[in-house]
Each structure stands twice: as C-alpha cells, then as structure tokens.
mmCIF file of C-alpha atoms and ligand atoms in Angstrom:
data_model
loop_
_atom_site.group_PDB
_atom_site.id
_atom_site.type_symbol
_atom_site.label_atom_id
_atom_site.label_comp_id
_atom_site.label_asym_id
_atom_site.label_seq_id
_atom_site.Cartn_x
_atom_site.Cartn_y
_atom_site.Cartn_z
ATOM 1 C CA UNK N 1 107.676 116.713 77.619
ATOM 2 C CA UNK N 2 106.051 114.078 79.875
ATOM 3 C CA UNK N 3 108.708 112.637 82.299
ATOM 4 C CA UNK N 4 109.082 108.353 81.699
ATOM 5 C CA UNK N 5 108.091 106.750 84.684
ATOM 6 C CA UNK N 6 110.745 104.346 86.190
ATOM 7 C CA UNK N 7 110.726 101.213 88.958
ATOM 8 C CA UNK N 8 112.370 102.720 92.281
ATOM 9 C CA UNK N 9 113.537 99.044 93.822
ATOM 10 C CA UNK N 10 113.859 99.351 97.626
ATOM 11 C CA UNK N 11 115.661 96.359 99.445
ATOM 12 C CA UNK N 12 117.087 95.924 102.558
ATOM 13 C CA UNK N 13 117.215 94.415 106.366
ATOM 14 C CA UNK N 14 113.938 94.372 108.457
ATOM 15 C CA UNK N 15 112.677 97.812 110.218
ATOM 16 C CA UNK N 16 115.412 100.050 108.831
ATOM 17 C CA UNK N 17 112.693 102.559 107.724
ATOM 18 C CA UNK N 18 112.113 101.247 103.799
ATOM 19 C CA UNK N 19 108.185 101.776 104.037
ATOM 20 C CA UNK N 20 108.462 105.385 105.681
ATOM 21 C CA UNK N 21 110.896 106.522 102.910
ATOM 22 C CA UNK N 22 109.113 104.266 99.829
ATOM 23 C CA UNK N 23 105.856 105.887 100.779
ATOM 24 C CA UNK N 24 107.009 109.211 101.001
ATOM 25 C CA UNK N 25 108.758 108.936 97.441
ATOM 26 C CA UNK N 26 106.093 107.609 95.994
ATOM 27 C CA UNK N 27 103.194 110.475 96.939
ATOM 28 C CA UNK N 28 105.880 112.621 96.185
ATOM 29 C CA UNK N 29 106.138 111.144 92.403
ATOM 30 C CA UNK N 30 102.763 110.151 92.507
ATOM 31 C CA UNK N 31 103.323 106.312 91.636
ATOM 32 C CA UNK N 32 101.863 103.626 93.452
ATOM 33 C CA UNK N 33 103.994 102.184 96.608
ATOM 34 C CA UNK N 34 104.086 98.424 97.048
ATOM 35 C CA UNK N 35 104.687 96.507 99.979
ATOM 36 C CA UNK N 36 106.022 93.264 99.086
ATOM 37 C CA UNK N 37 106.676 92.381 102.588
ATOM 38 C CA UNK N 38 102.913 92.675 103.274
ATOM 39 C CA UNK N 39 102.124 90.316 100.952
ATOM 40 C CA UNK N 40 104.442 87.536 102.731
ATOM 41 C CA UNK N 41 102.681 88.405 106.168
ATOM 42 C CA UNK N 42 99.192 88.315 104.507
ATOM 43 C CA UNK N 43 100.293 84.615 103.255
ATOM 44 C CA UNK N 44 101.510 83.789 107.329
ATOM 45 C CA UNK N 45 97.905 85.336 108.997
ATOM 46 C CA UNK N 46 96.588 82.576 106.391
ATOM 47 C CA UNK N 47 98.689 80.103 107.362
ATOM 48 C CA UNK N 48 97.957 80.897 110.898
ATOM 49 C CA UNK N 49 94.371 80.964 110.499
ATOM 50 C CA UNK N 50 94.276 77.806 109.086
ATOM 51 C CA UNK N 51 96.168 75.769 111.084
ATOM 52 C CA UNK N 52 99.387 75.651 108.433
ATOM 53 C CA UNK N 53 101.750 76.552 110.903
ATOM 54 C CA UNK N 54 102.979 74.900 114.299
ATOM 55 C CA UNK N 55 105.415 75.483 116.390
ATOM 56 C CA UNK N 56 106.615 77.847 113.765
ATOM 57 C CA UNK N 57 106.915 75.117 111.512
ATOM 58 C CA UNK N 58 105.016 75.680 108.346
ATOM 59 C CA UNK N 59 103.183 72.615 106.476
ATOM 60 C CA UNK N 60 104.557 72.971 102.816
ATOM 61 C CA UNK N 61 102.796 70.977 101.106
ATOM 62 C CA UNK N 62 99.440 71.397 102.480
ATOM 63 C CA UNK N 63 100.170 75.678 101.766
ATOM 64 C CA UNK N 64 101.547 74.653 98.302
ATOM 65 C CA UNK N 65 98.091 73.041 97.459
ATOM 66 C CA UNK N 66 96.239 75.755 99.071
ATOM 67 C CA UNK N 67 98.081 78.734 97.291
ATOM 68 C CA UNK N 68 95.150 79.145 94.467
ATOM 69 C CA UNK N 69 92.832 79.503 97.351
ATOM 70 C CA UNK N 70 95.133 83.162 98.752
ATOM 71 C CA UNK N 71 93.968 86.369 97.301
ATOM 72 C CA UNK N 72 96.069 89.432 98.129
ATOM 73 C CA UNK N 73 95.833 92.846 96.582
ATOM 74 C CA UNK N 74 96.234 96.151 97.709
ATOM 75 C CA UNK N 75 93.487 98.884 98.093
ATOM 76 C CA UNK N 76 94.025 102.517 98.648
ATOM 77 C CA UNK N 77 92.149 104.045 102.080
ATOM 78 C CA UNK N 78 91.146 107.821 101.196
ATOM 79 C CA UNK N 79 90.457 108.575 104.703
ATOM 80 C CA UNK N 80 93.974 107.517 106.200
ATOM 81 C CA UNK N 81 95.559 108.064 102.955
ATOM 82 C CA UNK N 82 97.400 104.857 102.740
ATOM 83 C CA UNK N 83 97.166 101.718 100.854
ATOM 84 C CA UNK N 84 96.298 98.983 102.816
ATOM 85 C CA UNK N 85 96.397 95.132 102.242
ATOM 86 C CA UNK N 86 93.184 92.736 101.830
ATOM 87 C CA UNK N 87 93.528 89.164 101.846
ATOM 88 C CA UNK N 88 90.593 87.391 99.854
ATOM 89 C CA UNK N 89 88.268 90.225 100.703
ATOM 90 C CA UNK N 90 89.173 91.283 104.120
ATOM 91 C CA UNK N 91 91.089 94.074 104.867
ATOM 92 C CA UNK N 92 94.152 92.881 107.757
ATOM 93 C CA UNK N 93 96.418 95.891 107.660
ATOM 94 C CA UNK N 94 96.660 95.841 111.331
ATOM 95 C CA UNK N 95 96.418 92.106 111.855
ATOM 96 C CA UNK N 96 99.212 91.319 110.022
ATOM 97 C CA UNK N 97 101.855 93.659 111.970
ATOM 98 C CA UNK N 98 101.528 91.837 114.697
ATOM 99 C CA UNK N 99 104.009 89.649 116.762
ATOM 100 C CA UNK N 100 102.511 86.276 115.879
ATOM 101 C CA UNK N 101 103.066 87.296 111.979
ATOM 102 C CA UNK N 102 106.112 88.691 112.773
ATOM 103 C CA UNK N 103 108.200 85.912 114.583
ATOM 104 C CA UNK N 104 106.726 83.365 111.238
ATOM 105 C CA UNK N 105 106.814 85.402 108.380
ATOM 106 C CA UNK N 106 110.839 84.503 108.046
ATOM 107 C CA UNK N 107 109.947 80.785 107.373
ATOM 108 C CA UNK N 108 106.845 81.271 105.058
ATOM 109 C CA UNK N 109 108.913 83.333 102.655
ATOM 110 C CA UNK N 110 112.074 80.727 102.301
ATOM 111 C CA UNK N 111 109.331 78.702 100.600
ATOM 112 C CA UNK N 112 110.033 78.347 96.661
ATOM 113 C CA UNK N 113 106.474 77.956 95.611
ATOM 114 C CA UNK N 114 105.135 81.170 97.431
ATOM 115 C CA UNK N 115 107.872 83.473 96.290
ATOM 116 C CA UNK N 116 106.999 81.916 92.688
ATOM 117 C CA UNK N 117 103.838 83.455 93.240
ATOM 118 C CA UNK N 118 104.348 86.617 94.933
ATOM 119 C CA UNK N 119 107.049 87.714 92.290
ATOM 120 C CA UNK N 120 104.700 86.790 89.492
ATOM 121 C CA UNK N 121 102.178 88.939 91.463
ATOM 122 C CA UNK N 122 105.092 91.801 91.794
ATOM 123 C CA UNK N 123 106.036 91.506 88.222
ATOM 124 C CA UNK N 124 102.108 92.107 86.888
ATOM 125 C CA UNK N 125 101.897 95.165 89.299
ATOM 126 C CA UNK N 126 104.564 97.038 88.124
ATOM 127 C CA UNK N 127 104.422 96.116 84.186
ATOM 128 C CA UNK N 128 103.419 99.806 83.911
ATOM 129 C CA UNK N 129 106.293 101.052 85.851
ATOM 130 C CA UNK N 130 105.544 104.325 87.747
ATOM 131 C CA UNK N 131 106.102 102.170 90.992
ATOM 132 C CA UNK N 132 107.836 102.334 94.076
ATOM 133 C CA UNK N 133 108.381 98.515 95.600
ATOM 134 C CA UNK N 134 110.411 97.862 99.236
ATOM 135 C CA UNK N 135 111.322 94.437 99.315
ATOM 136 C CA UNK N 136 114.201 91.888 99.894
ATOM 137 C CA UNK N 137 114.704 90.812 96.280
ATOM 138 C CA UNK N 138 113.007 93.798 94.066
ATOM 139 C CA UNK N 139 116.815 94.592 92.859
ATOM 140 C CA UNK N 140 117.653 91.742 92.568
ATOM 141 C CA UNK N 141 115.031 89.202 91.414
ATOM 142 C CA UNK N 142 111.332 91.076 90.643
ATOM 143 C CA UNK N 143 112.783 93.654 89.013
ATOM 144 C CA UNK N 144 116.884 93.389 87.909
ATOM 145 C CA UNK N 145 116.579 95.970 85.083
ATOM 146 C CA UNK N 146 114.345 98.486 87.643
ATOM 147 C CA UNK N 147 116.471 102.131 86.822
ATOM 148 C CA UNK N 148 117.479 102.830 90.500
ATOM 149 C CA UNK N 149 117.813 100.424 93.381
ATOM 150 C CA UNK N 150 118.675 101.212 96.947
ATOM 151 C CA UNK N 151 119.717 99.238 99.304
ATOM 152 C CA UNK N 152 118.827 100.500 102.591
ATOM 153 C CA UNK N 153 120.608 99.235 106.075
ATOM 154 C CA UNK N 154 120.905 100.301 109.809
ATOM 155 C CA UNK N 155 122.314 98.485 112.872
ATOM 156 C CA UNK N 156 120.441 95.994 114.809
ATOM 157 C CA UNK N 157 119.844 98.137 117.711
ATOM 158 C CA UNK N 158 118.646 101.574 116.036
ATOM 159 C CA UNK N 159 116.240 99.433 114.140
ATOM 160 C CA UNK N 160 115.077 97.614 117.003
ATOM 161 C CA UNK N 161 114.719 100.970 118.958
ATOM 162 C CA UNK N 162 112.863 102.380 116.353
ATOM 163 C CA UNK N 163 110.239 99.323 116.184
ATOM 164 C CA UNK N 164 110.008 99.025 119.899
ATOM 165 C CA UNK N 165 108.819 102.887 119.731
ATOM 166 C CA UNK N 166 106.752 102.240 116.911
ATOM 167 C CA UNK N 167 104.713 99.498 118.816
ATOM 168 C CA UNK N 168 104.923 100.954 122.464
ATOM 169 C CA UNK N 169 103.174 103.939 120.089
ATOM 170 C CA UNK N 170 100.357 101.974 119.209
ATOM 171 C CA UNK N 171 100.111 100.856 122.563
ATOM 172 C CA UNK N 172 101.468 97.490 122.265
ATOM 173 C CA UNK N 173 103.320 96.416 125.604
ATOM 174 C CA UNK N 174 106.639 94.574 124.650
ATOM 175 C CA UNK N 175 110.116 93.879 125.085
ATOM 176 C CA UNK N 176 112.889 95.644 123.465
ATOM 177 C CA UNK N 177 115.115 92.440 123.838
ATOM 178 C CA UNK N 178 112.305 90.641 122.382
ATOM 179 C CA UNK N 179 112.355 92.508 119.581
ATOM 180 C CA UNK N 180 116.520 92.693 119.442
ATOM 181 C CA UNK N 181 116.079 88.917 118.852
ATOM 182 C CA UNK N 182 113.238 88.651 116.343
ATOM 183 C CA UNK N 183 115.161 91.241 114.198
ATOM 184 C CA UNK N 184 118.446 89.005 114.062
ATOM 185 C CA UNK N 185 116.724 86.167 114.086
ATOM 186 C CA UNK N 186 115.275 87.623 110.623
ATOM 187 C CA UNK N 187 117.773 88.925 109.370
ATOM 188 C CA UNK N 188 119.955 85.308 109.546
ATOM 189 C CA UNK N 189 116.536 83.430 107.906
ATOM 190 C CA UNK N 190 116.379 86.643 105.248
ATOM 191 C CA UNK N 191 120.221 86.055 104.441
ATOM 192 C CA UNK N 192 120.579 82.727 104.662
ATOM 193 C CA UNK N 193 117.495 81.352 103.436
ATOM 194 C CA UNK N 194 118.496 78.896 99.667
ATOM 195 C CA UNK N 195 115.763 81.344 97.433
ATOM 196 C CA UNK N 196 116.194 84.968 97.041
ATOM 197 C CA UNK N 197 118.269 85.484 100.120
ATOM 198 C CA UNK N 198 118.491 88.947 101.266
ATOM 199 C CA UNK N 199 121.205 90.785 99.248
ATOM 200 C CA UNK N 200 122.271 93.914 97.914
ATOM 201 C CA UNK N 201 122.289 94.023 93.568
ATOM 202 C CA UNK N 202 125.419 95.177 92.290
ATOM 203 C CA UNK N 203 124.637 97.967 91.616
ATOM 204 C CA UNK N 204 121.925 99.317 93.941
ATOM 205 C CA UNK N 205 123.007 102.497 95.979
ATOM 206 C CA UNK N 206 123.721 101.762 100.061
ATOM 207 C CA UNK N 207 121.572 103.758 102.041
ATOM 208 C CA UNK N 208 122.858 103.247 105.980
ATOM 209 C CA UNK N 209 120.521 105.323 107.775
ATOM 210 C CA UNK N 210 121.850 104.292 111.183
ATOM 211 C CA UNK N 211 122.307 108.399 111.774
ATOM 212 C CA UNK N 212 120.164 109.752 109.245
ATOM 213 C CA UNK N 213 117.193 111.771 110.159
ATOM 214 C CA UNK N 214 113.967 111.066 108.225
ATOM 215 C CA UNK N 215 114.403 114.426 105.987
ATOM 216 C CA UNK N 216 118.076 113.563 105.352
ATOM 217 C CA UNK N 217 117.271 110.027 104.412
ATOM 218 C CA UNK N 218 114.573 111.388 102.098
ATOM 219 C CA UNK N 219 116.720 113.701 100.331
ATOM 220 C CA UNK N 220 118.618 111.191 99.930
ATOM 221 C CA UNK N 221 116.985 109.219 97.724
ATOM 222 C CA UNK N 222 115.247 112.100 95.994
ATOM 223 C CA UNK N 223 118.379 113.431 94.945
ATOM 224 C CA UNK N 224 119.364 109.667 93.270
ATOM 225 C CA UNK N 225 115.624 109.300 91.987
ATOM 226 C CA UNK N 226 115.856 112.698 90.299
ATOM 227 C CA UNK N 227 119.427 111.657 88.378
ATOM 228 C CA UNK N 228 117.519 108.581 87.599
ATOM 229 C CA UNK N 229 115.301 110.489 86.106
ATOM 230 C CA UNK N 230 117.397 112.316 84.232
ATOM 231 C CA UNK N 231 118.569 109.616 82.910
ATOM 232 C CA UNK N 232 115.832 108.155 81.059
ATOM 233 C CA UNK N 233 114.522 111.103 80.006
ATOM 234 C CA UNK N 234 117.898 111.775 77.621
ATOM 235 C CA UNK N 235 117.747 107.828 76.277
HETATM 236 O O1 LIG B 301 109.413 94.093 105.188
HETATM 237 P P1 LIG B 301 108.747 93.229 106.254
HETATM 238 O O2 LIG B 301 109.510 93.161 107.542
HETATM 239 O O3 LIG B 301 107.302 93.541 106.434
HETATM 240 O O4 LIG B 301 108.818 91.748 105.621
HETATM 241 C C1 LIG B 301 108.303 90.651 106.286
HETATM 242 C C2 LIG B 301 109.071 89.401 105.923
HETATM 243 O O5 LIG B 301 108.824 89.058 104.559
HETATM 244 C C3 LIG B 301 110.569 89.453 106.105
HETATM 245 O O6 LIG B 301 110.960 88.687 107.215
HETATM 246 C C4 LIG B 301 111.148 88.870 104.849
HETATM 247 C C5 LIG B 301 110.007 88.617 103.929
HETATM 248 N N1 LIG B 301 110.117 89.286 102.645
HETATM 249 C C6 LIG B 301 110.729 88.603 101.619
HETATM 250 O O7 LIG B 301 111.207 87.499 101.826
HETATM 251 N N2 LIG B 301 110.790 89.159 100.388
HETATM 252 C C7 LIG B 301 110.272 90.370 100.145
HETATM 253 N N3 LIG B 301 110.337 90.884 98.919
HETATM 254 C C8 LIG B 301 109.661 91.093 101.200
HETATM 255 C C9 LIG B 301 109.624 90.526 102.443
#
C-alpha cells in the first residue's frame, strides 16, 4: 500500500537550524521543502531595489500597489542539489541572505497585505501535500490541520554562534554581537508583530535543540514524522 503523504509544518525562532533539518526530512521523504522565509526576503531585496524601504522604514502603500508586479517561485538546482529562490526571473539565493535583507525582512513581513499573499502562495504549493514548509505561522495559520507540527527553539546565543560560523564560512567578515542583536531584535518584531506573530500551535511538538547535535535533532523529528505517518495510514 502506497503511504498518504502528509504537511510536516516547521515553525520557530530565527537561525535555530529549521532549514538544515526541513531539508534533510524532506530528501529523506522525497517531498518538496519550502522556504517560506525566503519568500519574505525575496519581497525585502525588492523593496530594496526599488527604493521601498528607508531607513528601515518600509513604504506600505507604495509595496501594497506594487505586490502584482513580485513574482517568487522556487526552482530546483540539480548541480547543488537544492532548491533555490527566483524573484520575477532572476535567481537571488545568495542575495537575499545577506545583512541588508536580514536587518529589514522583520518589518516587511508585519505587513497584512504581503502575508495575504505569501500564505495564499503557501496554501497553492502544498494543496498536494507531500511537503515539508519551515516557517513562523505554517502551524498555525498556512496550514492548522497540517498532521505534525514542530516547533523548533534554541537560545539566543547558540543560534547566533551558529550563524556567525555560518557566515564567517562563506567568508563574510562580521560581528558576533552584531548578529546577537539582529537575532533579538527579530525575534521581538516576529513575536510581537499584530499579524501572525511568531507562536507555537497547540499542539505542535517543542523541538529545543540548544544541545542537540544535527543527527540527534534529525532523529528527532523522524521518529515523530514516522508516528505521523502511522497515523494516517490506519484512518
Ligand atoms: O526564516 P528566515 O530567518 O529566513 O525568515 C526571514 C524573516 O521572515 C523572519 O524575520 C520572519 C519572516 N517570516 C515570517 O514572518 N513568516 C514566515 N512564515 C517565514 C518568515
């Protein structure tokens, strides 16, 4: 008997490690991964490129009007095996990890109008379930009825650690207190923000991997994703 594919709903802070372990459990399952929070930074390089942001203070209105005019979708790279994000034609995977993106990405998503549109977005790619999506409000919003939701968390500092690595990596000279602050000052917008905040469903699963290695954390949720499983396939 064919197994019935399922929505894995991944929320949680900023840099605790939900792409790593989304992508992972998706090429394991072999369902598509989606990035939500690639599509909010794809919105802020537009808004950056066009003058819709200043001071990190976005111009609503003008982005509400121009929303028809942002394309994002998601194409898979056979030679680095990864999906990778194109906004209206042009592939800015790289461009839009950067620290310009980063420090106004926060402000961009408390907007009502784009979320409207990015969830609709969300919503159409998943209709065929078989989809693993890392988020802030997948659980909770996109998807409420998706059969397993984690909700993954780590302190401040090990994720900060783990992004200043990440970029010092890539070769991208920076400062971990820089980083310390952009994270909290995320989190508070994420959390606080009037739509969507940041918060855990009731009944997603906690994942703190503050002390978790990689191969723990991904047994982890293999382990929940295989009772999930189990689940649908005796309904
Ligand atoms: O996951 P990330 O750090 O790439 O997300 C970038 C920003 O996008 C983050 O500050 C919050 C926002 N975001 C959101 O509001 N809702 C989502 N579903 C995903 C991300």
């Amino acid at each position: 008997m064919q197994s019935k594919q399922i929505i894995i709903a991944i929320d949680g802070f900023s840099s605790c490690g939900k792409s790593t372990v989304a992508k992972q459990v998706a090429r394991i399952l072999g369902y598509n991964y989606i990035d939500t929070g690639a599509m909010y930074r794809a919105i802020t390089l537009f808004c950056l490129r066009n003058e819709l942001i200043e001071n990190q203070k976005v111009r609503e209105d003008e982005l509400i009007n121009r929303l028809d005019d942002i394309h994002i979708e998601f194409r898979f790279n056979a030679e680095l095996q990864r999906s990778e994000t194109i906004l209206n034609g042009e592939n800015v995977e790289e461009e839009i990890r950067q620290l310009p993106v980063s420090e106004n990405v926060s402000q961009v998503s408390t907007i009502g109008e784009v979320r409207k549109k990015m969830v609709r977005l969300q919503q159409e790619m998943g209709s065929k379930k078989g989809i693993v999506m890392d988020g802030r409000d997948i659980g909770t919003v996109v998807f409420p009825n998706a059969e397993l939701k984690i909700f993954m968390t780590a302190s401040p500092r090990v994720r900060a650690q783990r992004r200043y690595d990440e970029l010092m990596g890539k070769g991208q000279e920076v400062s971990l207190d820089e980083i310390i602050s952009n994270i909290e000052m995320r989190d508070h917008i994420d959390q606080t923000r009037e739509e969507s905040p940041l918060r855990r469903a009731d009944d997603a699963l906690i994942l703190d991997n503050s002390h978790l290695t990689h191969e723990e954390q991904l047994q982890w949720v293999i382990d929940r994703v295989n009772k999930a499983l189990e689940n649908e396939n005796c309904h």
